[in-house]
CSV table of C-alpha atoms in Angstrom, one decimal:
chain,number,residue,atom,x,y,z
P,228,UNK,CA,31.7,-21.4,-13.1
P,229,UNK,CA,33.7,-24.0,-11.2
P,230,UNK,CA,33.4,-24.4,-7.4
P,231,UNK,CA,36.5,-24.9,-5.2
P,232,UNK,CA,36.3,-28.6,-5.7
P,233,UNK,CA,36.1,-28.3,-9.5
P,234,UNK,CA,32.4,-29.0,-10.0
P,235,UNK,CA,30.6,-26.7,-12.3
P,236,UNK,CA,27.8,-24.4,-11.3
P,237,UNK,CA,25.2,-23.8,-14.0
P,238,UNK,CA,24.0,-20.2,-14.5
P,239,UNK,CA,20.5,-19.6,-16.2
P,240,UNK,CA,18.7,-16.3,-16.9
P,241,UNK,CA,15.0,-16.5,-17.9
P,242,UNK,CA,13.6,-13.8,-20.1
P,243,UNK,CA,10.2,-12.2,-19.4
P,244,UNK,CA,8.2,-12.4,-16.2
P,245,UNK,CA,8.3,-15.8,-14.5
P,246,UNK,CA,5.1,-16.9,-12.7
P,247,UNK,CA,6.0,-17.5,-9.1
P,248,UNK,CA,4.5,-20.7,-8.7
P,249,UNK,CA,6.2,-22.0,-11.9
P,250,UNK,CA,9.5,-20.9,-10.3
P,251,UNK,CA,8.8,-22.7,-7.1
P,252,UNK,CA,8.0,-25.9,-9.0
P,253,UNK,CA,11.1,-25.7,-11.1
P,254,UNK,CA,13.3,-25.1,-8.0
P,255,UNK,CA,11.7,-28.1,-6.1
P,256,UNK,CA,12.6,-30.4,-9.1
P,257,UNK,CA,16.1,-29.1,-9.5
P,258,UNK,CA,16.8,-29.5,-5.7
P,259,UNK,CA,15.7,-33.1,-6.0
P,260,UNK,CA,17.9,-33.6,-9.0
P,261,UNK,CA,20.8,-32.0,-7.2
P,262,UNK,CA,20.3,-34.2,-4.2
P,263,UNK,CA,20.1,-37.2,-6.5
P,264,UNK,CA,23.3,-36.3,-8.3
P,265,UNK,CA,21.6,-36.0,-11.7
P,266,UNK,CA,22.0,-32.2,-12.2
P,267,UNK,CA,24.6,-29.6,-11.3
P,268,UNK,CA,24.1,-26.8,-8.8
P,269,UNK,CA,22.3,-23.8,-10.4
P,270,UNK,CA,22.0,-20.0,-10.0
P,271,UNK,CA,18.9,-19.0,-11.7
P,272,UNK,CA,18.2,-15.3,-12.6
P,273,UNK,CA,14.6,-14.2,-13.0
P,274,UNK,CA,12.0,-11.5,-12.8
P,275,UNK,CA,8.5,-12.0,-11.5
P,276,UNK,CA,5.2,-10.2,-12.1
P,277,UNK,CA,4.1,-8.0,-9.2
P,278,UNK,CA,3.3,-10.1,-6.1
P,279,UNK,CA,4.0,-10.6,-2.4
P,280,UNK,CA,5.4,-13.8,-0.9
P,281,UNK,CA,4.9,-14.9,2.7
P,282,UNK,CA,7.7,-16.7,4.3
P,283,UNK,CA,7.4,-19.1,7.2
P,284,UNK,CA,7.5,-16.4,9.8
P,285,UNK,CA,5.0,-14.1,8.0
P,286,UNK,CA,2.7,-12.3,10.4
P,287,UNK,CA,-0.9,-11.4,9.2
P,288,UNK,CA,-0.7,-7.9,10.6
P,289,UNK,CA,2.3,-7.2,8.3
P,290,UNK,CA,0.1,-7.7,5.2
P,291,UNK,CA,-1.3,-4.0,5.1
P,292,UNK,CA,-3.2,-4.2,1.8
P,293,UNK,CA,-4.1,-7.7,1.2
P,294,UNK,CA,-6.0,-6.9,-2.1
P,295,UNK,CA,-3.2,-4.8,-3.7
P,296,UNK,CA,-1.3,-7.7,-5.2
P,297,UNK,CA,-1.5,-11.4,-5.3
P,298,UNK,CA,0.0,-13.2,-2.3
P,299,UNK,CA,1.9,-16.5,-2.4
P,300,UNK,CA,2.7,-18.7,0.5
P,301,UNK,CA,6.3,-19.6,0.4
P,302,UNK,CA,8.4,-22.3,2.2
P,303,UNK,CA,11.4,-19.9,2.4
P,304,UNK,CA,12.4,-18.5,5.7
P,305,UNK,CA,11.5,-14.9,6.7
P,306,UNK,CA,8.3,-12.9,6.5
P,307,UNK,CA,6.6,-10.8,3.7
P,308,UNK,CA,8.5,-9.5,0.8
P,309,UNK,CA,7.8,-8.1,-2.8
P,310,UNK,CA,8.7,-9.3,-6.1
P,311,UNK,CA,8.1,-7.5,-9.4
P,312,UNK,CA,9.5,-6.2,-12.7
P,313,UNK,CA,12.7,-4.3,-12.3
P,314,UNK,CA,13.9,-6.6,-9.4
P,315,UNK,CA,16.6,-9.2,-10.1
P,316,UNK,CA,15.8,-12.4,-8.2
P,317,UNK,CA,18.6,-15.0,-8.0
P,318,UNK,CA,17.5,-18.4,-6.9
P,319,UNK,CA,20.6,-20.2,-5.5
P,320,UNK,CA,20.6,-24.0,-5.5
P,321,UNK,CA,23.8,-25.3,-3.9
P,322,UNK,CA,24.9,-28.4,-2.2
P,323,UNK,CA,25.7,-26.9,1.3
P,324,UNK,CA,27.3,-30.1,2.6
P,325,UNK,CA,30.1,-29.5,0.2
P,326,UNK,CA,30.6,-26.0,1.7
P,327,UNK,CA,30.8,-27.0,5.3
P,328,UNK,CA,27.2,-27.6,6.2
P,329,UNK,CA,26.9,-24.2,7.9
P,330,UNK,CA,23.5,-22.5,7.0
P,331,UNK,CA,24.3,-19.3,9.0
P,332,UNK,CA,27.7,-18.9,7.1
P,333,UNK,CA,25.8,-19.5,3.9
P,334,UNK,CA,23.5,-16.6,4.5
P,335,UNK,CA,26.5,-14.4,5.5
P,336,UNK,CA,28.1,-15.4,2.2
P,337,UNK,CA,24.9,-14.3,0.4
P,338,UNK,CA,25.2,-10.9,2.0
P,339,UNK,CA,28.9,-10.7,1.0
P,340,UNK,CA,27.9,-11.5,-2.5
P,341,UNK,CA,25.3,-8.7,-2.7
P,342,UNK,CA,27.7,-6.2,-1.0
P,343,UNK,CA,30.3,-7.0,-3.7
P,344,UNK,CA,27.9,-6.7,-6.6
P,345,UNK,CA,26.6,-3.3,-5.3
P,346,UNK,CA,30.2,-2.0,-4.8
P,347,UNK,CA,30.6,-2.4,-8.7
P,348,UNK,CA,28.0,0.3,-9.0
P,349,UNK,CA,29.6,2.5,-6.4
P,350,UNK,CA,27.0,1.6,-3.7
P,351,UNK,CA,28.1,0.7,-0.2
P,352,UNK,CA,25.7,-2.0,0.9
P,353,UNK,CA,25.9,-2.9,4.5
P,354,UNK,CA,24.6,-5.4,7.1
P,355,UNK,CA,22.5,-4.4,10.1
P,356,UNK,CA,22.3,-6.5,13.2
P,357,UNK,CA,18.8,-7.8,13.7
P,358,UNK,CA,17.7,-6.9,10.3
P,359,UNK,CA,17.9,-9.3,7.4
P,360,UNK,CA,19.0,-8.0,3.9
P,361,UNK,CA,21.4,-5.4,2.7
P,362,UNK,CA,21.0,-1.8,3.7
P,363,UNK,CA,22.2,1.6,2.4
P,364,UNK,CA,22.9,4.4,4.8
P,365,UNK,CA,22.2,8.1,3.6
P,366,UNK,CA,24.1,11.1,4.6
P,367,UNK,CA,21.0,12.2,6.7
P,368,UNK,CA,21.2,9.0,8.8
P,369,UNK,CA,18.3,7.6,7.0
P,370,UNK,CA,18.6,3.8,6.2
P,371,UNK,CA,16.9,2.0,3.2
P,372,UNK,CA,16.8,-1.5,2.3
P,373,UNK,CA,18.1,-2.5,-1.3
P,374,UNK,CA,18.1,-6.1,-1.3
P,375,UNK,CA,16.3,-9.1,0.5
P,376,UNK,CA,17.4,-12.6,1.4
P,377,UNK,CA,15.2,-15.6,2.0
P,378,UNK,CA,16.4,-19.1,1.9
P,379,UNK,CA,15.2,-22.7,2.4
P,380,UNK,CA,17.3,-25.7,2.6
P,381,UNK,CA,16.2,-29.3,2.0
P,382,UNK,CA,18.6,-32.1,2.9
P,383,UNK,CA,21.4,-29.6,2.7
P,384,UNK,CA,20.5,-28.2,-0.8
P,385,UNK,CA,19.6,-24.6,-0.7
P,386,UNK,CA,16.9,-22.8,-2.7
P,387,UNK,CA,15.2,-19.5,-2.9
P,388,UNK,CA,17.9,-16.9,-2.4
P,389,UNK,CA,18.2,-13.1,-3.0
P,390,UNK,CA,16.2,-10.2,-4.5
P,391,UNK,CA,18.0,-7.0,-5.6
P,392,UNK,CA,16.0,-3.9,-6.3
P,393,UNK,CA,17.3,-2.5,-9.7
P,394,UNK,CA,14.4,-0.3,-10.9
P,395,UNK,CA,11.1,-1.8,-9.4
P,396,UNK,CA,8.0,0.2,-8.7
P,397,UNK,CA,8.8,1.1,-5.0
P,398,UNK,CA,5.2,2.1,-4.4
P,399,UNK,CA,4.2,-1.6,-4.4
P,400,UNK,CA,5.9,-2.0,-1.0
P,401,UNK,CA,3.2,0.0,0.6
P,402,UNK,CA,1.1,-3.2,0.9
P,403,UNK,CA,3.4,-4.9,3.4
P,404,UNK,CA,5.8,-4.4,6.3
P,405,UNK,CA,8.9,-5.7,4.3
P,406,UNK,CA,10.5,-8.6,6.1
P,407,UNK,CA,8.6,-7.6,9.3
P,408,UNK,CA,10.8,-4.5,9.8
P,409,UNK,CA,9.1,-1.2,10.1
P,410,UNK,CA,10.6,2.4,10.4
P,411,UNK,CA,12.8,2.2,7.5
P,412,UNK,CA,12.6,2.8,3.8
P,413,UNK,CA,13.1,0.7,0.6
P,414,UNK,CA,15.3,1.8,-2.2
P,415,UNK,CA,16.8,0.6,-5.6
P,416,UNK,CA,19.7,1.3,-7.9
P,417,UNK,CA,17.5,3.7,-9.8
P,418,UNK,CA,16.4,5.5,-6.8
P,419,UNK,CA,20.0,6.1,-5.9
P,420,UNK,CA,20.7,7.6,-9.3
P,421,UNK,CA,22.4,4.4,-10.8
P,422,UNK,CA,21.2,3.7,-14.3
P,423,UNK,CA,22.0,0.0,-14.8
P,424,UNK,CA,20.5,-2.5,-17.1
P,425,UNK,CA,19.4,-5.9,-16.0
P,426,UNK,CA,22.2,-7.3,-18.0
P,427,UNK,CA,24.8,-5.2,-16.3
P,428,UNK,CA,23.4,-6.2,-12.9
P,429,UNK,CA,23.6,-9.8,-14.0
P,430,UNK,CA,27.2,-9.3,-14.9
P,431,UNK,CA,28.0,-7.9,-11.5
P,432,UNK,CA,26.3,-10.7,-9.7
P,433,UNK,CA,28.1,-13.3,-11.8
P,434,UNK,CA,31.4,-11.5,-11.6
P,435,UNK,CA,31.4,-11.3,-7.8
P,436,UNK,CA,29.8,-14.7,-6.9
P,437,UNK,CA,33.2,-16.6,-6.9
P,438,UNK,CA,34.8,-13.8,-4.8
P,439,UNK,CA,32.2,-14.4,-2.1
P,440,UNK,CA,31.8,-18.2,-2.2
P,441,UNK,CA,35.5,-19.1,-2.7
P,442,UNK,CA,36.2,-17.3,0.6
P,443,UNK,CA,33.8,-19.9,2.4
P,444,UNK,CA,35.4,-22.6,4.6
P,445,UNK,CA,35.3,-25.9,2.8
């Protein structure tokens, strides 16, 4: 997939469950290669075994059941989040200098991307002021989070990215306060009655990526 300046973005999908530490090591190496001009930008689609990750702002009190699942410290921004089977994680490694050097705008574009992908399944994903991620509003006024965002930027190359709940075990969220936000639920495509394969979700993510990122100021 080309960017606005004609350079290609590589897309990669890894089968099976990718150990989190291996994914971080691979991202670190790829970010260095992108910075050095020896590798193209990359969107990497993975699933992880069940685990919690702690971002740079994670509060100890938000780890409610520390023995429920393995906990990995992460260099991404944000607080605690969950990864596991049935959740599509997209690690996005882009040269932000080529996209205006605006990290806030980059996060906004990730939100646009998720909202566009969810729309392909008839789901209205929404932003909420003061709450990171993408939310779904129910008819009863209840709001549930369906996707998380956590990024890191090294010398203007992004990594980490997004996590979209397709059909994970939502009970695993009980061990944390997701992203430090309490009083709201967690949902998924499956919980909303949408039966989608991971391949179909990947197609929606790939199909809406350019729509979001080509709208960015260059």
